[in-house]
XYZ file of C-alpha atoms in Angstrom:
451
model
C -20.754 26.719 -15.551
C -17.573 25.174 -17.081
C -18.021 22.284 -19.504
C -14.594 20.898 -18.773
C -11.531 22.010 -17.047
C -8.032 20.941 -16.119
C -7.219 20.537 -12.365
C -3.853 19.892 -10.958
C -2.321 16.611 -9.748
C -4.374 14.921 -7.021
C -3.067 12.786 -4.157
C -5.574 10.175 -2.679
C -5.425 10.191 1.145
C -5.823 6.577 1.763
C -2.997 3.955 1.428
C -3.460 1.908 -1.657
C -2.782 -1.541 -2.871
C 0.773 -2.559 -3.155
C 2.438 -0.907 -6.148
C 5.278 -2.802 -7.718
C 5.495 -2.637 -11.439
C 5.122 -6.033 -13.092
C 4.991 -7.353 -16.700
C 1.533 -8.908 -17.330
C -0.920 -9.485 -19.962
C -2.341 -6.164 -18.957
C 0.856 -4.202 -19.933
C -0.491 -3.236 -23.392
C -4.131 -2.895 -22.271
C -6.266 0.006 -21.365
C -8.516 -0.074 -18.351
C -11.574 2.036 -17.635
C -12.765 2.254 -13.972
C -16.400 3.601 -13.362
C -17.614 4.456 -9.959
C -19.184 7.449 -8.431
C -17.119 7.463 -5.198
C -13.455 8.175 -5.413
C -10.762 10.083 -3.493
C -10.538 12.525 -1.795
C -13.704 11.088 -0.172
C -12.396 9.627 3.044
C -14.710 6.951 3.916
C -17.140 4.256 2.417
C -16.542 2.867 -1.099
C -14.088 5.653 -2.242
C -10.828 4.269 -0.647
C -11.413 0.853 -2.270
C -12.240 2.059 -5.859
C -9.197 4.520 -5.479
C -7.042 1.664 -4.404
C -8.045 -0.610 -7.310
C -7.458 1.952 -9.870
C -4.012 2.989 -8.530
C -3.120 -0.673 -8.502
C -4.173 -1.363 -11.891
C -2.038 1.687 -13.033
C 0.960 -0.334 -12.239
C -0.283 -3.269 -14.417
C -2.008 -1.710 -17.291
C -0.778 0.482 -20.186
C -3.239 3.273 -18.855
C -6.145 3.590 -16.599
C -8.949 6.217 -16.844
C -11.474 6.722 -14.098
C -14.975 7.987 -14.687
C -16.221 9.178 -11.184
C -18.513 11.761 -9.502
C -17.696 14.976 -7.907
C -16.538 14.509 -4.155
C -19.634 14.606 -2.050
C -19.579 11.684 0.518
C -20.336 11.368 3.374
C -21.783 14.833 3.966
C -23.729 14.728 0.686
C -22.520 18.147 -0.473
C -20.220 18.764 -3.525
C -16.917 19.984 -2.344
C -16.554 23.868 -2.995
C -13.905 23.563 -5.731
C -16.036 21.326 -7.855
C -19.366 23.115 -7.197
C -19.641 24.890 -10.605
C -17.978 22.299 -12.975
C -19.827 19.906 -15.395
C -16.560 17.843 -15.831
C -12.967 18.048 -14.712
C -9.830 16.237 -16.180
C -7.149 15.436 -13.712
C -3.855 13.641 -14.348
C -2.545 11.820 -11.280
C 1.239 11.846 -11.511
C 1.846 10.672 -7.917
C -0.606 8.318 -6.267
C -0.586 7.187 -2.672
C 2.697 6.510 -0.867
C 3.963 3.997 -3.206
C 3.855 5.800 -6.522
C 6.147 8.488 -7.985
C 5.811 10.136 -11.370
C 3.665 7.488 -13.060
C 2.644 9.361 -16.114
C 5.224 8.828 -18.871
C 7.306 6.308 -17.026
C 8.373 3.227 -19.027
C 5.450 1.572 -20.970
C 2.651 2.969 -18.651
C 0.783 6.003 -19.197
C -0.521 6.688 -15.700
C -3.978 7.597 -14.388
C -6.564 9.873 -15.861
C -9.529 10.885 -13.641
C -12.657 12.425 -15.222
C -15.045 13.877 -12.539
C -18.537 14.246 -13.822
C -21.232 16.320 -12.426
C -24.363 14.799 -10.970
C -27.192 15.526 -8.677
C -26.513 15.370 -4.994
C -29.648 15.084 -2.687
C -29.520 16.924 0.589
C -32.112 14.475 1.856
C -32.616 10.811 0.890
C -35.641 9.388 -0.840
C -36.152 6.811 -3.711
C -36.933 9.552 -6.083
C -33.870 11.676 -5.235
C -31.675 8.637 -5.299
C -33.086 7.997 -8.826
C -32.112 11.453 -9.868
C -28.542 10.868 -8.341
C -28.167 7.743 -10.254
C -29.684 8.971 -13.514
C -27.645 12.263 -13.760
C -24.294 10.300 -13.191
C -25.314 7.718 -15.970
C -26.166 10.388 -18.441
C -22.975 12.204 -17.927
C -20.990 9.081 -18.157
C -22.497 8.084 -21.402
C -22.102 11.597 -22.875
C -18.503 11.937 -21.817
C -16.103 11.101 -24.640
C -13.692 8.290 -23.787
C -10.200 9.323 -24.945
C -8.700 5.823 -24.962
C -10.778 2.814 -26.124
C -10.715 0.432 -23.172
C -9.769 -3.184 -23.206
C -11.324 -3.870 -19.705
C -14.051 -1.949 -17.892
C -14.179 -2.347 -14.081
C -17.528 -0.915 -12.825
C -18.291 -0.504 -9.082
C -21.439 -0.519 -7.290
C -22.697 1.603 -5.806
C -23.936 3.350 -7.990
C -26.026 1.474 -10.397
C -25.701 4.356 -12.833
C -21.941 3.620 -12.911
C -22.606 -0.121 -13.508
C -24.867 0.562 -16.281
C -22.655 3.007 -17.952
C -19.844 0.451 -17.560
C -21.888 -2.312 -19.256
C -22.880 0.046 -22.123
C -19.261 1.249 -22.699
C -18.094 -2.370 -22.625
C -20.762 -3.423 -25.189
C -19.940 -0.509 -27.382
C -16.321 -0.855 -27.391
C -16.004 -4.712 -27.202
C -14.182 -4.623 -23.831
C -14.427 -7.080 -21.076
C -16.609 -6.108 -18.230
C -15.988 -6.780 -14.517
C -18.571 -5.492 -12.023
C -17.385 -5.206 -8.430
C -20.411 -5.405 -6.060
C -19.797 -3.412 -2.867
C -23.680 -3.054 -2.236
C -26.646 -4.805 -3.588
C -28.827 -1.941 -4.502
C -32.131 -3.472 -4.912
C -31.768 -5.015 -1.497
C -30.812 -1.571 -0.216
C -33.986 -0.109 -1.567
C -36.007 -2.266 0.655
C -33.723 -2.755 3.694
C -32.124 0.671 4.273
C -35.414 2.446 5.185
C -35.102 4.947 2.366
C -38.404 6.797 1.807
C -40.520 5.396 -1.052
C -38.038 2.495 -1.450
C -40.359 -0.388 -1.446
C -42.601 -2.003 -4.006
C -42.170 -0.760 -7.489
C -38.997 1.134 -6.800
C -37.442 -2.087 -5.526
C -38.530 -4.013 -8.484
C -37.287 -1.312 -11.008
C -33.922 -1.196 -9.043
C -33.682 -4.987 -9.313
C -34.322 -4.934 -13.109
C -31.533 -2.473 -13.725
C -29.134 -4.331 -11.252
C -29.819 -7.580 -13.131
C -29.114 -5.821 -16.469
C -25.621 -4.843 -15.397
C -24.800 -7.956 -13.579
C -25.843 -10.349 -16.308
C -23.842 -8.484 -18.874
C -20.578 -8.786 -16.735
C -17.924 -11.291 -17.858
C -16.924 -11.603 -14.096
C -18.784 -10.400 -11.116
C -16.562 -9.709 -7.991
C -18.298 -9.535 -4.653
C -16.873 -8.294 -1.253
C -18.909 -11.020 0.549
C -20.192 -14.425 -0.223
C -23.444 -13.468 1.346
C -24.127 -11.649 -1.994
C -24.091 -14.920 -4.069
C -27.671 -15.939 -3.589
C -29.134 -12.674 -4.918
C -26.629 -12.979 -7.928
C -27.968 -16.376 -8.622
C -31.472 -15.274 -8.490
C -30.502 -12.660 -11.256
C -29.275 -15.316 -13.356
C -25.458 -14.835 -12.841
C -24.009 -18.328 -12.803
C -21.576 -19.182 -9.915
C -18.677 -19.854 -12.357
C -18.882 -16.029 -13.098
C -18.540 -14.953 -9.459
C -15.269 -14.234 -7.807
C -14.788 -13.069 -4.179
C -12.829 -9.904 -3.649
C -12.925 -8.800 -0.025
C -12.040 -5.350 0.952
C -8.659 -4.817 2.503
C -7.667 -2.513 5.341
C -6.736 0.850 4.101
C -5.487 2.174 7.324
C -2.351 1.382 9.565
C -2.869 0.825 13.238
C -1.433 4.013 14.824
C 0.410 2.234 17.610
C -0.696 4.257 20.446
C -2.202 2.903 23.595
C -5.751 3.947 24.490
C -4.640 6.655 26.914
C -1.930 8.033 24.578
C -4.410 8.100 21.685
C -7.005 10.062 23.893
C -4.245 12.485 24.921
C -3.393 13.125 21.347
C -6.956 13.798 20.419
C -7.721 15.733 23.559
C -10.355 13.293 24.690
C -10.994 12.770 28.445
C -9.121 10.141 30.262
C -10.564 7.661 32.899
C -13.862 6.856 31.045
C -14.840 3.824 28.984
C -15.001 5.271 25.363
C -17.307 3.761 22.854
C -16.779 4.870 19.314
C -18.851 4.634 16.084
C -17.255 5.977 12.866
C -18.399 6.381 9.278
C -21.582 7.473 7.454
C -24.611 8.635 9.559
C -27.403 7.541 7.268
C -30.589 5.582 7.426
C -28.926 2.187 7.287
C -26.807 2.929 10.274
C -29.924 3.621 12.517
C -27.853 5.578 15.036
C -30.859 6.540 16.952
C -30.492 3.150 18.614
C -27.032 4.239 19.753
C -28.321 7.489 21.037
C -30.937 5.709 23.121
C -28.203 3.200 24.510
C -26.102 6.190 25.477
C -29.208 7.605 27.305
C -29.691 4.340 29.340
C -25.951 4.146 30.057
C -26.002 7.817 31.402
C -28.636 6.679 33.874
C -26.717 3.764 35.028
C -23.066 4.440 34.803
C -21.243 7.836 34.586
C -17.991 6.397 33.482
C -19.199 5.598 29.827
C -18.606 8.031 26.919
C -19.914 7.682 23.537
C -18.414 9.302 20.388
C -19.947 9.272 16.950
C -17.433 10.397 14.219
C -18.449 11.134 10.721
C -21.159 12.744 8.636
C -24.277 11.990 6.599
C -27.752 12.615 5.580
C -29.028 11.811 9.157
C -26.579 13.580 11.246
C -28.794 16.658 12.019
C -31.743 14.242 13.032
C -29.401 12.151 15.235
C -27.925 15.139 16.908
C -31.404 16.580 17.609
C -32.367 13.176 19.146
C -29.121 13.440 21.382
C -29.791 16.978 22.541
C -29.028 17.248 26.317
C -26.872 14.001 26.579
C -23.749 14.815 28.336
C -22.090 11.456 27.688
C -22.440 11.683 23.748
C -20.223 13.713 21.520
C -20.374 14.243 17.807
C -16.987 14.557 15.853
C -16.537 15.584 12.266
C -14.799 13.287 9.813
C -11.114 12.938 10.709
C -8.009 12.934 8.480
C -5.772 9.988 7.889
C -3.704 10.693 10.928
C -6.519 11.373 13.507
C -8.834 8.616 12.286
C -6.534 5.660 13.243
C -5.910 7.586 16.510
C -9.739 7.722 17.166
C -9.951 3.958 16.747
C -7.058 3.483 19.118
C -8.671 5.730 21.572
C -11.831 3.640 21.870
C -12.300 0.816 24.418
C -15.075 -0.428 22.233
C -16.044 0.135 18.556
C -19.579 -0.082 17.344
C -21.329 -1.301 14.208
C -25.035 -0.669 14.298
C -27.556 -1.480 11.493
C -31.169 -0.892 11.126
C -33.320 -3.960 11.827
C -33.933 -5.659 8.565
C -30.537 -4.840 7.092
C -29.199 -8.302 6.001
C -27.382 -9.007 2.796
C -27.429 -5.629 1.017
C -23.936 -4.443 1.981
C -20.898 -5.026 4.145
C -19.777 -1.949 6.262
C -16.522 -0.690 5.024
C -15.520 0.278 8.468
C -15.023 -3.461 9.467
C -11.478 -3.655 7.929
C -10.430 -0.530 9.898
C -12.008 -1.634 13.056
C -10.376 -5.120 13.055
C -6.990 -3.673 12.113
C -7.056 -1.116 15.068
C -7.086 -4.036 17.489
C -10.111 -2.901 19.541
C -13.083 -5.014 20.798
C -16.100 -4.697 18.536
C -19.810 -4.707 19.358
C -22.195 -5.285 16.386
C -26.078 -4.647 16.648
C -26.782 -6.383 13.301
C -29.151 -9.013 11.809
C -27.862 -12.421 12.915
C -28.028 -13.913 9.533
C -26.726 -10.856 7.636
C -23.419 -10.270 5.842
C -21.989 -8.292 8.633
C -22.645 -10.964 11.137
C -21.247 -13.642 8.852
C -18.001 -11.637 8.356
C -17.530 -10.954 12.074
C -18.147 -14.611 13.026
C -15.057 -15.450 10.915
C -12.996 -13.670 13.371
C -13.645 -16.206 16.093
C -14.300 -13.984 18.998
C -13.294 -10.337 18.021
C -16.901 -9.107 17.991
C -19.893 -9.253 20.348
C -23.126 -9.674 18.346
C -26.451 -8.377 19.491
C -29.949 -7.864 18.231
C -30.347 -4.690 16.254
C -32.997 -2.036 17.070
C -32.839 -2.749 20.861
C -31.099 0.053 22.732
C -31.477 -1.613 26.091
C -29.656 -4.675 24.845
C -26.984 -2.500 23.303
C -26.510 -0.519 26.635
C -26.520 -3.815 28.605
C -23.627 -5.257 26.462
C -21.658 -2.039 26.586
C -21.888 -2.088 30.473
C -21.049 -5.807 30.638
C -18.062 -5.343 28.386
C -16.926 -2.265 30.496
C -16.625 -4.685 33.534
C -14.422 -6.964 31.608
C -11.464 -5.017 30.295
C -9.176 -8.191 29.925
C -11.781 -9.724 27.676
C -12.130 -6.545 25.594
C -8.310 -6.644 25.208
C -8.424 -10.267 24.046
C -11.148 -9.405 21.579
C -8.905 -6.677 20.065
C -5.950 -9.088 19.677
C -8.222 -11.581 17.789
C -9.542 -8.918 15.588
C -5.915 -7.651 14.644
C -4.847 -11.269 13.995
C -7.760 -11.778 11.611
C -7.061 -8.526 9.863
C -3.364 -9.477 9.463
C -4.327 -12.877 8.010
C -7.152 -11.920 5.833
C -7.413 -8.261 5.112
C -3.949 -7.335 4.010
C -3.522 -5.326 0.785
C -1.129 -7.804 -0.689
C -3.856 -10.407 -0.707
C -6.358 -8.133 -2.155
C -3.864 -7.236 -4.881
C -3.328 -10.767 -5.805
C -7.005 -11.370 -6.042
C -7.747 -8.203 -8.168
C -4.810 -9.305 -10.553
C -6.127 -12.801 -10.844
C -9.583 -11.581 -11.704
C -8.603 -8.987 -14.239
C -5.968 -11.341 -15.889
C -8.624 -14.018 -16.098
C -11.172 -11.594 -17.712
C -8.447 -10.500 -20.174
C -7.554 -14.141 -21.142
C -11.132 -15.176 -21.274
């Protein structure tokens, strides 16, 4: 197994935050970003961590990323990385707004260090602990070539947050933790095997350790604040950093998009995208499709993506003619799949509340299609969707009959669905733009440096 190796230039797939070089107090500073998910992973947290690192490259003297081997959402390490302990990659062109960053002006570009870690084929609390611990140990044993002035650690994973805290303490750097998921909450709410009791308590202790050592904590949802307060993080150290939309609407009508993808016309198309894991509880969607098949032949369900539960969900759906599974799509076909939908689905396991905010929401709302969400009424997802003032229809999670009834009711109201889509896109344009996210990120980092 190689201990380290040079790999060629990488080109992240997703559009990133706006990239205009400016002179700031970060111009002479070095930033370290720590997070286990990164491009070329197409979904989940990776596009946001990638976007932040790329944007900071336009502000700071240099940016180094400590990340994992690409493995999400299928939970398998990509073949080209399978036998490597560490890799070292120099990104000289990033996204669609960067060109030849390394060596230009006073900026040194972006260095990506990919670190080997255990990737469990099946999810359990013990396997998740191994996943976290191996990434943490490789982070701590990897030499940092440039002493950082600012460390930005992203959860998940907790291992990355702890590593970021340890590096910041050792080097005297300022520490920002960006909370995408609350991991202790996830241990109890996601349904992972062995995730309750002692495991949840231990996870909370580790999470508390990392968050209390941060100079600033950035959360993607205000629903996370109460848990941070319970950890002893004062409100004056918490900042809101909502995720931004990392896709562009493809501009095709529904029939045009279905034609481009080779999907059938003349049916009401219901689409779910993203991770197929425990938290998503997509067995609920399968049973709703079964009910719809018995009541209306003009409804088609599509599940796009991969994840630890895909095989189990496919087995549950065996024999259903109105449900299709599609592998993860590239940056061109994914927006087309959203445009091809008449209705986009968010589905969460009953009991999931304030542990996370689905990353797919920004893409769904940008696509301008109606959204149906089977989520806890007081959870982070419901709170975010209520802010759209009508773009989403909320129903009780874990009730396939209620989901089927709502799908069929919306099928009978195409004008209302179109109005919901317009409201979603308007909300995305007003609140989920990359420019606004870039300004918030700049403000948080500048405040941390000045503080």
